[in-house]
Amino acid sequence: FPTTPYRLIIIGDVHGCLDELLAVLSLSKFPVPEGYEFVGKLKNIPSQTNIAPSNEIATKTYSILDGDDVEENESTTTLGKRKTDEANSYLESERKQSNILVVLGDLVNKGPFSAEVIQFLRKLQIYHEEENLRHSDDNEKHFVFCIRGNHDESAIKWGLETVKDIPPAYNYVNQLSREELEWLKELPYSITIPKLNLLFVHAGILPGCPLEEQTYYDLCCIRDVMKDSTSTENNKWRSVPPGTEGSVEWASVYGMEDGGSNSAVYPHIYFGHDAKRGLQFHPHATGLDTGCCYGRKLSAMILPSRELIQVQAKKMYSEPTNS
């Protein structure tokens, strides 16, 4: 793990929204290979992040403007393709600090560019692995990590299994090479950074259960929990479908066994998966799925500055469901 200075950029569910992903990376100044820069105009729009104390998190929200004839003003940001010498200079300047990118899973489905998102993130990871080998200073390296989500799990199934009738929603797997599908299959269900006391998962964890005992459902699908009435332990929880009477979101009770006072015992968890609830700020957990594929926003949290960058979806790519 790099020593200071470093930045940690955590991005919520992408769901095939490539344009919005490229815009978030450009706004957060995460270096990308030449030719993969976001090209276009962004407008700074009012943020509606009332759930977080304004003195704790600085929020910037942008919308993507279509067309070349958009009038530019003080609220407009233009991002374009850099020339080769500009790109090299930009990358070298960005290497004065390390950047760690973590994407919280569900890279695919519902948005228009599922295959392209996989191909881009794989290329981005390989690119920085190769660039890091060229730089001996640990403080000038960039890292790319992606979590496996439940939709990624389904894509792996349809892409790697020998089946004749692939559901239309998964036709994009035919655009992926075997190497790209294997890359997706190798993504972890969780990532921990002990030095920062952080844990990254797609959906969450079952409170009170050690990480090594969490199930696939816990890590990739959990949303709500309730007290386990069959257990003799006071703080024993079980996962239940959202909306079950008496249930609560798992993140609201995680780490609260002792009133939430002993934060060092509980890693702070960053998670996605729960677009219906949107941004979630709990004492020991932060949710970043803000429903970009449903026409809402793609969100990125930047640490340690605690800056929240959001890009409004270009359109509603998928109708939201009740689940």
PDB file of C-alpha atoms in Angstrom:
ATOM      1  CA  PHE A   1       0.000   0.000   0.000  1.00  0.00           C
ATOM      2  CA  PRO A   2       1.433   3.391  -0.950  1.00  0.00           C
ATOM      3  CA  THR A   3       2.508   5.833   1.712  1.00  0.00           C
ATOM      4  CA  THR A   4       1.131   9.358   1.565  1.00  0.00           C
ATOM      5  CA  PRO A   5       0.090  11.141  -0.516  1.00  0.00           C
ATOM      6  CA  TYR A   6      -2.622   8.962  -2.028  1.00  0.00           C
ATOM      7  CA  ARG A   7      -6.259   9.207  -3.052  1.00  0.00           C
ATOM      8  CA  LEU A   8      -8.884   6.485  -2.902  1.00  0.00           C
ATOM      9  CA  ILE A   9     -11.674   6.739  -5.506  1.00  0.00           C
ATOM     10  CA  ILE A  10     -14.690   4.487  -4.852  1.00  0.00           C
ATOM     11  CA  ILE A  11     -17.362   4.184  -7.556  1.00  0.00           C
ATOM     12  CA  GLY A  12     -20.853   2.735  -7.173  1.00  0.00           C
ATOM     13  CA  ASP A  13     -22.731   0.395  -9.530  1.00  0.00           C
ATOM     14  CA  VAL A  14     -21.829   1.156 -13.159  1.00  0.00           C
ATOM     15  CA  HIS A  15     -24.302  -1.197 -14.895  1.00  0.00           C
ATOM     16  CA  GLY A  16     -22.935  -0.653 -18.394  1.00  0.00           C
ATOM     17  CA  CYS A  17     -23.016   3.164 -18.214  1.00  0.00           C
ATOM     18  CA  LEU A  18     -19.676   3.758 -19.912  1.00  0.00           C
ATOM     19  CA  ASP A  19     -20.032   7.455 -20.746  1.00  0.00           C
ATOM     20  CA  GLU A  20     -20.903   8.311 -17.169  1.00  0.00           C
ATOM     21  CA  LEU A  21     -18.006   6.167 -15.886  1.00  0.00           C
ATOM     22  CA  LEU A  22     -15.510   7.964 -18.142  1.00  0.00           C
ATOM     23  CA  ALA A  23     -16.890  11.317 -16.999  1.00  0.00           C
ATOM     24  CA  VAL A  24     -16.527  10.384 -13.314  1.00  0.00           C
ATOM     25  CA  LEU A  25     -12.946   9.230 -13.855  1.00  0.00           C
ATOM     26  CA  SER A  26     -12.075  12.447 -15.672  1.00  0.00           C
ATOM     27  CA  LEU A  27     -13.651  14.615 -12.985  1.00  0.00           C
ATOM     28  CA  SER A  28     -11.870  12.674 -10.241  1.00  0.00           C
ATOM     29  CA  LYS A  29      -8.594  12.963 -12.190  1.00  0.00           C
ATOM     30  CA  PHE A  30      -7.898   9.250 -12.309  1.00  0.00           C
ATOM     31  CA  PRO A  31      -5.383   8.703 -15.140  1.00  0.00           C
ATOM     32  CA  VAL A  32      -6.658   6.723 -18.130  1.00  0.00           C
ATOM     33  CA  PRO A  33      -4.766   5.639 -21.275  1.00  0.00           C
ATOM     34  CA  GLU A  34      -4.692   8.005 -24.215  1.00  0.00           C
ATOM     35  CA  GLY A  35      -7.810   7.594 -26.297  1.00  0.00           C
ATOM     36  CA  TYR A  36     -10.051   6.705 -23.342  1.00  0.00           C
ATOM     37  CA  GLU A  37     -10.586  10.221 -22.019  1.00  0.00           C
ATOM     38  CA  PHE A  38     -14.115  11.505 -21.646  1.00  0.00           C
ATOM     39  CA  VAL A  39     -14.747  13.911 -24.503  1.00  0.00           C
ATOM     40  CA  GLY A  40     -17.592  16.357 -24.080  1.00  0.00           C
ATOM     41  CA  LYS A  41     -19.139  19.094 -21.981  1.00  0.00           C
ATOM     42  CA  LEU A  42     -20.369  18.795 -18.415  1.00  0.00           C
ATOM     43  CA  LYS A  43     -22.588  21.244 -16.569  1.00  0.00           C
ATOM     44  CA  ASN A  44     -22.333  21.732 -12.834  1.00  0.00           C
ATOM     45  CA  ILE A  45     -25.845  21.309 -11.423  1.00  0.00           C
ATOM     46  CA  PRO A  46     -27.256  21.718  -7.892  1.00  0.00           C
ATOM     47  CA  SER A  47     -26.544  18.744  -5.663  1.00  0.00           C
ATOM     48  CA  GLN A  48     -29.351  17.084  -3.787  1.00  0.00           C
ATOM     49  CA  THR A  49     -27.384  15.204  -1.159  1.00  0.00           C
ATOM     50  CA  ASN A  50     -29.302  16.217   1.929  1.00  0.00           C
ATOM     51  CA  ILE A  51     -28.694  12.887   3.643  1.00  0.00           C
ATOM     52  CA  ALA A  52     -25.080  13.758   4.503  1.00  0.00           C
ATOM     53  CA  PRO A  53     -23.979  16.655   6.720  1.00  0.00           C
ATOM     54  CA  SER A  54     -22.765  19.398   4.403  1.00  0.00           C
ATOM     55  CA  ASN A  55     -19.745  20.105   6.590  1.00  0.00           C
ATOM     56  CA  GLU A  56     -18.518  16.523   6.243  1.00  0.00           C
ATOM     57  CA  ILE A  57     -18.803  15.816   2.517  1.00  0.00           C
ATOM     58  CA  ALA A  58     -18.249  18.222  -0.362  1.00  0.00           C
ATOM     59  CA  THR A  59     -20.582  17.237  -3.205  1.00  0.00           C
ATOM     60  CA  LYS A  60     -20.258  18.183  -6.871  1.00  0.00           C
ATOM     61  CA  THR A  61     -22.847  17.040  -9.381  1.00  0.00           C
ATOM     62  CA  TYR A  62     -22.634  17.279 -13.169  1.00  0.00           C
ATOM     63  CA  SER A  63     -24.809  16.520 -16.167  1.00  0.00           C
ATOM     64  CA  ILE A  64     -23.484  15.504 -19.588  1.00  0.00           C
ATOM     65  CA  LEU A  65     -24.391  17.993 -22.308  1.00  0.00           C
ATOM     66  CA  ASP A  66     -25.089  16.724 -25.819  1.00  0.00           C
ATOM     67  CA  GLY A  67     -24.217  18.589 -28.990  1.00  0.00           C
ATOM     68  CA  ASP A  68     -21.394  20.886 -30.067  1.00  0.00           C
ATOM     69  CA  ASP A  69     -23.493  24.047 -29.957  1.00  0.00           C
ATOM     70  CA  VAL A  70     -23.969  24.057 -26.197  1.00  0.00           C
ATOM     71  CA  GLU A  71     -23.392  27.532 -24.781  1.00  0.00           C
ATOM     72  CA  GLU A  72     -20.448  27.607 -22.406  1.00  0.00           C
ATOM     73  CA  ASN A  73     -20.532  29.562 -19.140  1.00  0.00           C
ATOM     74  CA  GLU A  74     -19.076  29.447 -15.655  1.00  0.00           C
ATOM     75  CA  SER A  75     -21.028  26.259 -14.859  1.00  0.00           C
ATOM     76  CA  THR A  76     -19.764  24.370 -17.917  1.00  0.00           C
ATOM     77  CA  THR A  77     -16.685  22.137 -17.943  1.00  0.00           C
ATOM     78  CA  THR A  78     -15.224  20.985 -21.250  1.00  0.00           C
ATOM     79  CA  LEU A  79     -13.195  17.784 -21.275  1.00  0.00           C
ATOM     80  CA  GLY A  80     -11.447  16.704 -24.441  1.00  0.00           C
ATOM     81  CA  LYS A  81      -8.952  14.301 -25.896  1.00  0.00           C
ATOM     82  CA  ARG A  82      -5.388  15.290 -25.067  1.00  0.00           C
ATOM     83  CA  LYS A  83      -2.622  15.360 -27.616  1.00  0.00           C
ATOM     84  CA  THR A  84       0.161  12.837 -27.043  1.00  0.00           C
ATOM     85  CA  ASP A  85       2.584  15.308 -25.423  1.00  0.00           C
ATOM     86  CA  GLU A  86      -0.226  16.740 -23.278  1.00  0.00           C
ATOM     87  CA  ALA A  87      -1.273  13.233 -22.248  1.00  0.00           C
ATOM     88  CA  ASN A  88       2.240  12.297 -21.190  1.00  0.00           C
ATOM     89  CA  SER A  89       2.620  15.525 -19.221  1.00  0.00           C
ATOM     90  CA  TYR A  90      -0.773  14.970 -17.575  1.00  0.00           C
ATOM     91  CA  LEU A  91       0.048  11.405 -16.547  1.00  0.00           C
ATOM     92  CA  GLU A  92       3.401  12.424 -15.130  1.00  0.00           C
ATOM     93  CA  SER A  93       1.830  15.226 -13.094  1.00  0.00           C
ATOM     94  CA  GLU A  94      -0.808  12.865 -11.744  1.00  0.00           C
ATOM     95  CA  ARG A  95       1.912  10.445 -10.664  1.00  0.00           C
ATOM     96  CA  LYS A  96       2.959  12.869  -7.949  1.00  0.00           C
ATOM     97  CA  GLN A  97       0.388  11.037  -5.845  1.00  0.00           C
ATOM     98  CA  SER A  98      -0.977   7.512  -5.935  1.00  0.00           C
ATOM     99  CA  ASN A  99      -4.572   6.820  -6.884  1.00  0.00           C
ATOM    100  CA  ILE A 100      -6.459   3.686  -5.873  1.00  0.00           C
ATOM    101  CA  LEU A 101      -9.649   3.030  -7.827  1.00  0.00           C
ATOM    102  CA  VAL A 102     -12.263   0.631  -6.422  1.00  0.00           C
ATOM    103  CA  VAL A 103     -15.418  -0.150  -8.423  1.00  0.00           C
ATOM    104  CA  LEU A 104     -18.076  -1.739  -6.230  1.00  0.00           C
ATOM    105  CA  GLY A 105     -19.447  -4.333  -8.625  1.00  0.00           C
ATOM    106  CA  ASP A 106     -22.357  -4.771 -11.025  1.00  0.00           C
ATOM    107  CA  LEU A 107     -20.278  -3.558 -13.911  1.00  0.00           C
ATOM    108  CA  VAL A 108     -22.850  -4.939 -16.349  1.00  0.00           C
ATOM    109  CA  ASN A 109     -26.529  -5.140 -17.323  1.00  0.00           C
ATOM    110  CA  LYS A 110     -29.302  -2.554 -17.661  1.00  0.00           C
ATOM    111  CA  GLY A 111     -27.048   0.087 -19.269  1.00  0.00           C
ATOM    112  CA  PRO A 112     -26.049   0.257 -22.967  1.00  0.00           C
ATOM    113  CA  PHE A 113     -22.359  -0.730 -22.838  1.00  0.00           C
ATOM    114  CA  SER A 114     -21.884  -3.781 -20.629  1.00  0.00           C
ATOM    115  CA  ALA A 115     -19.199  -5.432 -22.758  1.00  0.00           C
ATOM    116  CA  GLU A 116     -17.388  -2.140 -23.268  1.00  0.00           C
ATOM    117  CA  VAL A 117     -17.293  -1.436 -19.517  1.00  0.00           C
ATOM    118  CA  ILE A 118     -15.652  -4.816 -18.875  1.00  0.00           C
ATOM    119  CA  GLN A 119     -13.176  -4.304 -21.696  1.00  0.00           C
ATOM    120  CA  PHE A 120     -12.313  -0.794 -20.529  1.00  0.00           C
ATOM    121  CA  LEU A 121     -11.807  -1.636 -16.851  1.00  0.00           C
ATOM    122  CA  ARG A 122      -9.709  -4.695 -17.696  1.00  0.00           C
ATOM    123  CA  LYS A 123      -7.568  -2.595 -20.029  1.00  0.00           C
ATOM    124  CA  LEU A 124      -7.292   0.146 -17.394  1.00  0.00           C
ATOM    125  CA  GLN A 125      -6.106  -2.373 -14.785  1.00  0.00           C
ATOM    126  CA  ILE A 126      -3.534  -3.926 -17.105  1.00  0.00           C
ATOM    127  CA  TYR A 127      -2.359  -0.497 -18.248  1.00  0.00           C
ATOM    128  CA  HIS A 128      -1.597   0.659 -14.714  1.00  0.00           C
ATOM    129  CA  GLU A 129      -0.005  -2.650 -13.747  1.00  0.00           C
ATOM    130  CA  GLU A 130       2.423  -2.180 -16.630  1.00  0.00           C
ATOM    131  CA  GLU A 131       2.958   1.515 -15.871  1.00  0.00           C
ATOM    132  CA  ASN A 132       3.616   0.749 -12.204  1.00  0.00           C
ATOM    133  CA  LEU A 133       6.454  -1.565 -13.191  1.00  0.00           C
ATOM    134  CA  ARG A 134       8.080   1.387 -14.953  1.00  0.00           C
ATOM    135  CA  HIS A 135       8.039   3.538 -11.806  1.00  0.00           C
ATOM    136  CA  SER A 136      10.136   2.557  -8.825  1.00  0.00           C
ATOM    137  CA  ASP A 137       8.626   5.113  -6.449  1.00  0.00           C
ATOM    138  CA  ASP A 138       5.682   3.543  -4.587  1.00  0.00           C
ATOM    139  CA  ASN A 139       4.126   6.981  -4.174  1.00  0.00           C
ATOM    140  CA  GLU A 140       3.712   7.351  -7.937  1.00  0.00           C
ATOM    141  CA  LYS A 141       1.648   4.275  -8.720  1.00  0.00           C
ATOM    142  CA  HIS A 142      -2.010   3.797  -9.585  1.00  0.00           C
ATOM    143  CA  PHE A 143      -4.145   0.753  -8.847  1.00  0.00           C
ATOM    144  CA  VAL A 144      -7.455  -0.538 -10.222  1.00  0.00           C
ATOM    145  CA  PHE A 145      -9.680  -2.962  -8.298  1.00  0.00           C
ATOM    146  CA  CYS A 146     -13.170  -4.189  -9.117  1.00  0.00           C
ATOM    147  CA  ILE A 147     -15.598  -6.140  -6.931  1.00  0.00           C
ATOM    148  CA  ARG A 148     -17.806  -8.912  -8.324  1.00  0.00           C
ATOM    149  CA  GLY A 149     -21.540  -8.184  -8.063  1.00  0.00           C
ATOM    150  CA  ASN A 150     -24.599 -10.354  -8.595  1.00  0.00           C
ATOM    151  CA  HIS A 151     -25.089  -9.153 -12.180  1.00  0.00           C
ATOM    152  CA  ASP A 152     -21.437  -9.870 -12.935  1.00  0.00           C
ATOM    153  CA  GLU A 153     -21.997 -13.361 -11.528  1.00  0.00           C
ATOM    154  CA  SER A 154     -24.838 -13.923 -13.989  1.00  0.00           C
ATOM    155  CA  ALA A 155     -22.729 -12.643 -16.886  1.00  0.00           C
ATOM    156  CA  ILE A 156     -19.997 -15.125 -15.963  1.00  0.00           C
ATOM    157  CA  LYS A 157     -22.554 -17.935 -15.991  1.00  0.00           C
ATOM    158  CA  TRP A 158     -23.924 -17.089 -19.432  1.00  0.00           C
ATOM    159  CA  GLY A 159     -20.524 -16.272 -20.883  1.00  0.00           C
ATOM    160  CA  LEU A 160     -18.555 -19.302 -19.735  1.00  0.00           C
ATOM    161  CA  GLU A 161     -21.176 -22.030 -19.688  1.00  0.00           C
ATOM    162  CA  THR A 162     -21.996 -23.873 -22.910  1.00  0.00           C
ATOM    163  CA  VAL A 163     -25.591 -22.843 -23.489  1.00  0.00           C
ATOM    164  CA  LYS A 164     -27.592 -22.339 -26.656  1.00  0.00           C
ATOM    165  CA  ASP A 165     -30.289 -19.963 -25.503  1.00  0.00           C
ATOM    166  CA  ILE A 166     -28.658 -16.935 -23.877  1.00  0.00           C
ATOM    167  CA  PRO A 167     -31.279 -14.476 -22.576  1.00  0.00           C
ATOM    168  CA  PRO A 168     -31.422 -11.345 -24.761  1.00  0.00           C
ATOM    169  CA  ALA A 169     -30.277  -9.192 -21.819  1.00  0.00           C
ATOM    170  CA  TYR A 170     -26.987 -11.123 -21.855  1.00  0.00           C
ATOM    171  CA  ASN A 171     -26.255 -11.123 -25.593  1.00  0.00           C
ATOM    172  CA  TYR A 172     -23.337  -8.796 -24.914  1.00  0.00           C
ATOM    173  CA  VAL A 173     -21.334 -11.743 -23.528  1.00  0.00           C
ATOM    174  CA  ASN A 174     -20.809 -12.799 -27.154  1.00  0.00           C
ATOM    175  CA  GLN A 175     -18.717  -9.639 -27.601  1.00  0.00           C
ATOM    176  CA  LEU A 176     -16.313 -10.689 -24.846  1.00  0.00           C
ATOM    177  CA  SER A 177     -13.217 -12.789 -25.332  1.00  0.00           C
ATOM    178  CA  ARG A 178     -12.436 -15.779 -23.163  1.00  0.00           C
ATOM    179  CA  GLU A 179      -9.727 -13.709 -21.455  1.00  0.00           C
ATOM    180  CA  GLU A 180     -12.196 -10.933 -20.646  1.00  0.00           C
ATOM    181  CA  LEU A 181     -14.708 -13.378 -19.189  1.00  0.00           C
ATOM    182  CA  GLU A 182     -11.975 -15.037 -17.130  1.00  0.00           C
ATOM    183  CA  TRP A 183     -10.954 -11.597 -15.859  1.00  0.00           C
ATOM    184  CA  LEU A 184     -14.533 -11.033 -14.721  1.00  0.00           C
ATOM    185  CA  LYS A 185     -14.578 -14.457 -13.072  1.00  0.00           C
ATOM    186  CA  GLU A 186     -11.415 -13.658 -11.103  1.00  0.00           C
ATOM    187  CA  LEU A 187     -12.865 -10.521  -9.505  1.00  0.00           C
ATOM    188  CA  PRO A 188     -13.095 -10.867  -5.709  1.00  0.00           C
ATOM    189  CA  TYR A 189     -16.263 -10.682  -3.636  1.00  0.00           C
ATOM    190  CA  SER A 190     -14.563  -8.387  -1.130  1.00  0.00           C
ATOM    191  CA  ILE A 191     -11.437  -6.267  -0.729  1.00  0.00           C
ATOM    192  CA  THR A 192      -9.963  -5.118   2.565  1.00  0.00           C
ATOM    193  CA  ILE A 193      -7.410  -2.410   3.261  1.00  0.00           C
ATOM    194  CA  PRO A 194      -6.387  -3.110   6.879  1.00  0.00           C
ATOM    195  CA  LYS A 195      -4.149  -0.052   7.063  1.00  0.00           C
ATOM    196  CA  LEU A 196      -7.174   2.171   6.491  1.00  0.00           C
ATOM    197  CA  ASN A 197      -9.655  -0.115   8.287  1.00  0.00           C
ATOM    198  CA  LEU A 198     -11.788  -0.298   5.134  1.00  0.00           C
ATOM    199  CA  LEU A 199     -13.809  -3.106   3.557  1.00  0.00           C
ATOM    200  CA  PHE A 200     -15.360  -3.060   0.085  1.00  0.00           C
ATOM    201  CA  VAL A 201     -18.204  -5.368  -0.958  1.00  0.00           C
ATOM    202  CA  HIS A 202     -20.941  -5.213  -3.541  1.00  0.00           C
ATOM    203  CA  ALA A 203     -24.057  -5.538  -1.383  1.00  0.00           C
ATOM    204  CA  GLY A 204     -23.013  -5.805   2.257  1.00  0.00           C
ATOM    205  CA  ILE A 205     -22.439  -8.274   5.040  1.00  0.00           C
ATOM    206  CA  LEU A 206     -24.528 -10.053   7.620  1.00  0.00           C
ATOM    207  CA  PRO A 207     -23.846  -8.097  10.844  1.00  0.00           C
ATOM    208  CA  GLY A 208     -22.118 -10.078  13.563  1.00  0.00           C
ATOM    209  CA  CYS A 209     -20.829 -12.724  11.153  1.00  0.00           C
ATOM    210  CA  PRO A 210     -17.068 -12.931  10.418  1.00  0.00           C
ATOM    211  CA  LEU A 211     -16.095 -12.005   6.864  1.00  0.00           C
ATOM    212  CA  GLU A 212     -14.779 -15.498   6.123  1.00  0.00           C
ATOM    213  CA  GLU A 213     -18.202 -16.952   7.021  1.00  0.00           C
ATOM    214  CA  GLN A 214     -20.249 -14.616   4.832  1.00  0.00           C
ATOM    215  CA  THR A 215     -22.185 -16.344   2.058  1.00  0.00           C
ATOM    216  CA  TYR A 216     -22.442 -15.339  -1.593  1.00  0.00           C
ATOM    217  CA  TYR A 217     -25.916 -13.978  -0.870  1.00  0.00           C
ATOM    218  CA  ASP A 218     -24.614 -11.857   2.009  1.00  0.00           C
ATOM    219  CA  LEU A 219     -21.826 -10.270  -0.028  1.00  0.00           C
ATOM    220  CA  CYS A 220     -23.677  -9.848  -3.331  1.00  0.00           C
ATOM    221  CA  CYS A 221     -27.393  -9.606  -2.589  1.00  0.00           C
ATOM    222  CA  ILE A 222     -28.141  -8.604   1.005  1.00  0.00           C
ATOM    223  CA  ARG A 223     -30.177  -5.474   1.698  1.00  0.00           C
ATOM    224  CA  ASP A 224     -32.330  -6.030   4.775  1.00  0.00           C
ATOM    225  CA  VAL A 225     -31.922  -7.986   8.009  1.00  0.00           C
ATOM    226  CA  MET A 226     -33.929  -8.714  11.108  1.00  0.00           C
ATOM    227  CA  LYS A 227     -33.261 -10.299  14.480  1.00  0.00           C
ATOM    228  CA  ASP A 228     -33.042 -14.071  14.295  1.00  0.00           C
ATOM    229  CA  SER A 229     -35.773 -15.247  16.653  1.00  0.00           C
ATOM    230  CA  THR A 230     -34.442 -18.797  16.564  1.00  0.00           C
ATOM    231  CA  SER A 231     -31.082 -17.778  18.017  1.00  0.00           C
ATOM    232  CA  THR A 232     -30.215 -17.520  21.697  1.00  0.00           C
ATOM    233  CA  GLU A 233     -27.755 -14.709  20.905  1.00  0.00           C
ATOM    234  CA  ASN A 234     -29.117 -11.188  21.353  1.00  0.00           C
ATOM    235  CA  ASN A 235     -27.313  -9.730  18.348  1.00  0.00           C
ATOM    236  CA  LYS A 236     -27.868 -12.550  15.867  1.00  0.00           C
ATOM    237  CA  TRP A 237     -29.240 -11.320  12.521  1.00  0.00           C
ATOM    238  CA  ARG A 238     -30.590 -13.036   9.428  1.00  0.00           C
ATOM    239  CA  SER A 239     -31.076 -11.654   5.929  1.00  0.00           C
ATOM    240  CA  VAL A 240     -34.661 -11.172   4.709  1.00  0.00           C
ATOM    241  CA  PRO A 241     -36.263  -9.769   1.554  1.00  0.00           C
ATOM    242  CA  PRO A 242     -36.491  -5.953   1.482  1.00  0.00           C
ATOM    243  CA  GLY A 243     -39.715  -4.661   2.945  1.00  0.00           C
ATOM    244  CA  THR A 244     -40.203  -7.579   5.322  1.00  0.00           C
ATOM    245  CA  GLU A 245     -42.123  -6.357   8.372  1.00  0.00           C
ATOM    246  CA  GLY A 246     -39.708  -5.616  11.180  1.00  0.00           C
ATOM    247  CA  SER A 247     -36.631  -5.567   8.931  1.00  0.00           C
ATOM    248  CA  VAL A 248     -34.005  -2.836   8.700  1.00  0.00           C
ATOM    249  CA  GLU A 249     -31.188  -2.114   6.273  1.00  0.00           C
ATOM    250  CA  TRP A 250     -28.126  -4.154   7.268  1.00  0.00           C
ATOM    251  CA  ALA A 251     -25.858  -1.097   7.251  1.00  0.00           C
ATOM    252  CA  SER A 252     -27.907   0.655   9.927  1.00  0.00           C
ATOM    253  CA  VAL A 253     -27.141  -2.034  12.515  1.00  0.00           C
ATOM    254  CA  TYR A 254     -23.650  -3.065  11.401  1.00  0.00           C
ATOM    255  CA  GLY A 255     -21.099  -2.108  14.046  1.00  0.00           C
ATOM    256  CA  MET A 256     -23.749  -0.932  16.491  1.00  0.00           C
ATOM    257  CA  GLU A 257     -23.563  -3.871  18.897  1.00  0.00           C
ATOM    258  CA  ASP A 258     -21.808  -1.678  21.467  1.00  0.00           C
ATOM    259  CA  GLY A 259     -23.638   1.488  20.522  1.00  0.00           C
ATOM    260  CA  GLY A 260     -21.216   2.211  17.701  1.00  0.00           C
ATOM    261  CA  SER A 261     -18.592   3.668  19.994  1.00  0.00           C
ATOM    262  CA  ASN A 262     -15.743   1.278  19.152  1.00  0.00           C
ATOM    263  CA  SER A 263     -15.182   2.136  15.476  1.00  0.00           C
ATOM    264  CA  ALA A 264     -11.714   0.568  15.374  1.00  0.00           C
ATOM    265  CA  VAL A 265     -13.251  -2.897  15.742  1.00  0.00           C
ATOM    266  CA  TYR A 266     -15.437  -2.524  12.653  1.00  0.00           C
ATOM    267  CA  PRO A 267     -13.954  -1.708   9.249  1.00  0.00           C
ATOM    268  CA  HIS A 268     -15.903   1.009   7.478  1.00  0.00           C
ATOM    269  CA  ILE A 269     -17.718  -0.695   4.601  1.00  0.00           C
ATOM    270  CA  TYR A 270     -18.314   0.845   1.191  1.00  0.00           C
ATOM    271  CA  PHE A 271     -21.022  -0.933  -0.806  1.00  0.00           C
ATOM    272  CA  GLY A 272     -23.452  -0.611  -3.706  1.00  0.00           C
ATOM    273  CA  HIS A 273     -26.415  -2.755  -4.826  1.00  0.00           C
ATOM    274  CA  ASP A 274     -29.194  -0.716  -3.183  1.00  0.00           C
ATOM    275  CA  ALA A 275     -30.251   1.850  -5.796  1.00  0.00           C
ATOM    276  CA  LYS A 276     -33.717   2.183  -4.315  1.00  0.00           C
ATOM    277  CA  ARG A 277     -32.280   3.678  -1.121  1.00  0.00           C
ATOM    278  CA  GLY A 278     -29.601   5.601  -3.014  1.00  0.00           C
ATOM    279  CA  LEU A 279     -26.830   7.262  -1.053  1.00  0.00           C
ATOM    280  CA  GLN A 280     -26.518   5.818   2.432  1.00  0.00           C
ATOM    281  CA  PHE A 281     -24.404   7.266   5.227  1.00  0.00           C
ATOM    282  CA  HIS A 282     -24.254   5.146   8.367  1.00  0.00           C
ATOM    283  CA  PRO A 283     -21.745   5.227  11.244  1.00  0.00           C
ATOM    284  CA  HIS A 284     -19.788   2.273   9.841  1.00  0.00           C
ATOM    285  CA  ALA A 285     -20.987   1.949   6.235  1.00  0.00           C
ATOM    286  CA  THR A 286     -21.494   4.086   3.125  1.00  0.00           C
ATOM    287  CA  GLY A 287     -23.705   3.080   0.185  1.00  0.00           C
ATOM    288  CA  LEU A 288     -22.875   4.476  -3.254  1.00  0.00           C
ATOM    289  CA  ASP A 289     -25.409   2.907  -5.645  1.00  0.00           C
ATOM    290  CA  THR A 290     -27.325   5.924  -6.937  1.00  0.00           C
ATOM    291  CA  GLY A 291     -29.139   4.252  -9.833  1.00  0.00           C
ATOM    292  CA  CYS A 292     -27.298   5.574 -12.879  1.00  0.00           C
ATOM    293  CA  CYS A 293     -28.894   2.946 -15.134  1.00  0.00           C
ATOM    294  CA  TYR A 294     -32.317   4.146 -13.947  1.00  0.00           C
ATOM    295  CA  GLY A 295     -31.653   7.693 -15.113  1.00  0.00           C
ATOM    296  CA  ARG A 296     -30.275   8.929 -11.812  1.00  0.00           C
ATOM    297  CA  LYS A 297     -26.556   9.329 -11.032  1.00  0.00           C
ATOM    298  CA  LEU A 298     -23.196   7.560 -10.953  1.00  0.00           C
ATOM    299  CA  SER A 299     -21.405   8.417  -7.712  1.00  0.00           C
ATOM    300  CA  ALA A 300     -17.774   8.363  -6.628  1.00  0.00           C
ATOM    301  CA  MET A 301     -16.431   9.014  -3.137  1.00  0.00           C
ATOM    302  CA  ILE A 302     -12.886  10.358  -2.915  1.00  0.00           C
ATOM    303  CA  LEU A 303     -10.869   9.743   0.242  1.00  0.00           C
ATOM    304  CA  PRO A 304      -9.337  11.113   2.370  1.00  0.00           C
ATOM    305  CA  SER A 305     -10.852  14.429   1.213  1.00  0.00           C
ATOM    306  CA  ARG A 306     -14.418  13.028   1.496  1.00  0.00           C
ATOM    307  CA  GLU A 307     -15.455  14.610  -1.779  1.00  0.00           C
ATOM    308  CA  LEU A 308     -18.486  13.154  -3.555  1.00  0.00           C
ATOM    309  CA  ILE A 309     -18.569  13.450  -7.344  1.00  0.00           C
ATOM    310  CA  GLN A 310     -21.783  12.593  -9.175  1.00  0.00           C
ATOM    311  CA  VAL A 311     -22.628  12.483 -12.879  1.00  0.00           C
ATOM    312  CA  GLN A 312     -26.238  12.551 -13.966  1.00  0.00           C
ATOM    313  CA  ALA A 313     -27.161   9.726 -16.351  1.00  0.00           C
ATOM    314  CA  LYS A 314     -27.625  10.789 -19.970  1.00  0.00           C
ATOM    315  CA  LYS A 315     -31.008   9.029 -19.978  1.00  0.00           C
ATOM    316  CA  MET A 316     -33.019   6.307 -18.287  1.00  0.00           C
ATOM    317  CA  TYR A 317     -31.536   3.108 -19.689  1.00  0.00           C
ATOM    318  CA  SER A 318     -33.684   0.716 -17.688  1.00  0.00           C
ATOM    319  CA  GLU A 319     -37.020   0.935 -15.899  1.00  0.00           C
ATOM    320  CA  PRO A 320     -36.567   0.656 -12.131  1.00  0.00           C
ATOM    321  CA  THR A 321     -38.201  -2.274 -10.389  1.00  0.00           C
ATOM    322  CA  ASN A 322     -39.486  -2.696  -6.863  1.00  0.00           C
ATOM    323  CA  SER A 323     -36.648  -5.081  -5.951  1.00  0.00           C
TER     324      SER A 323
END
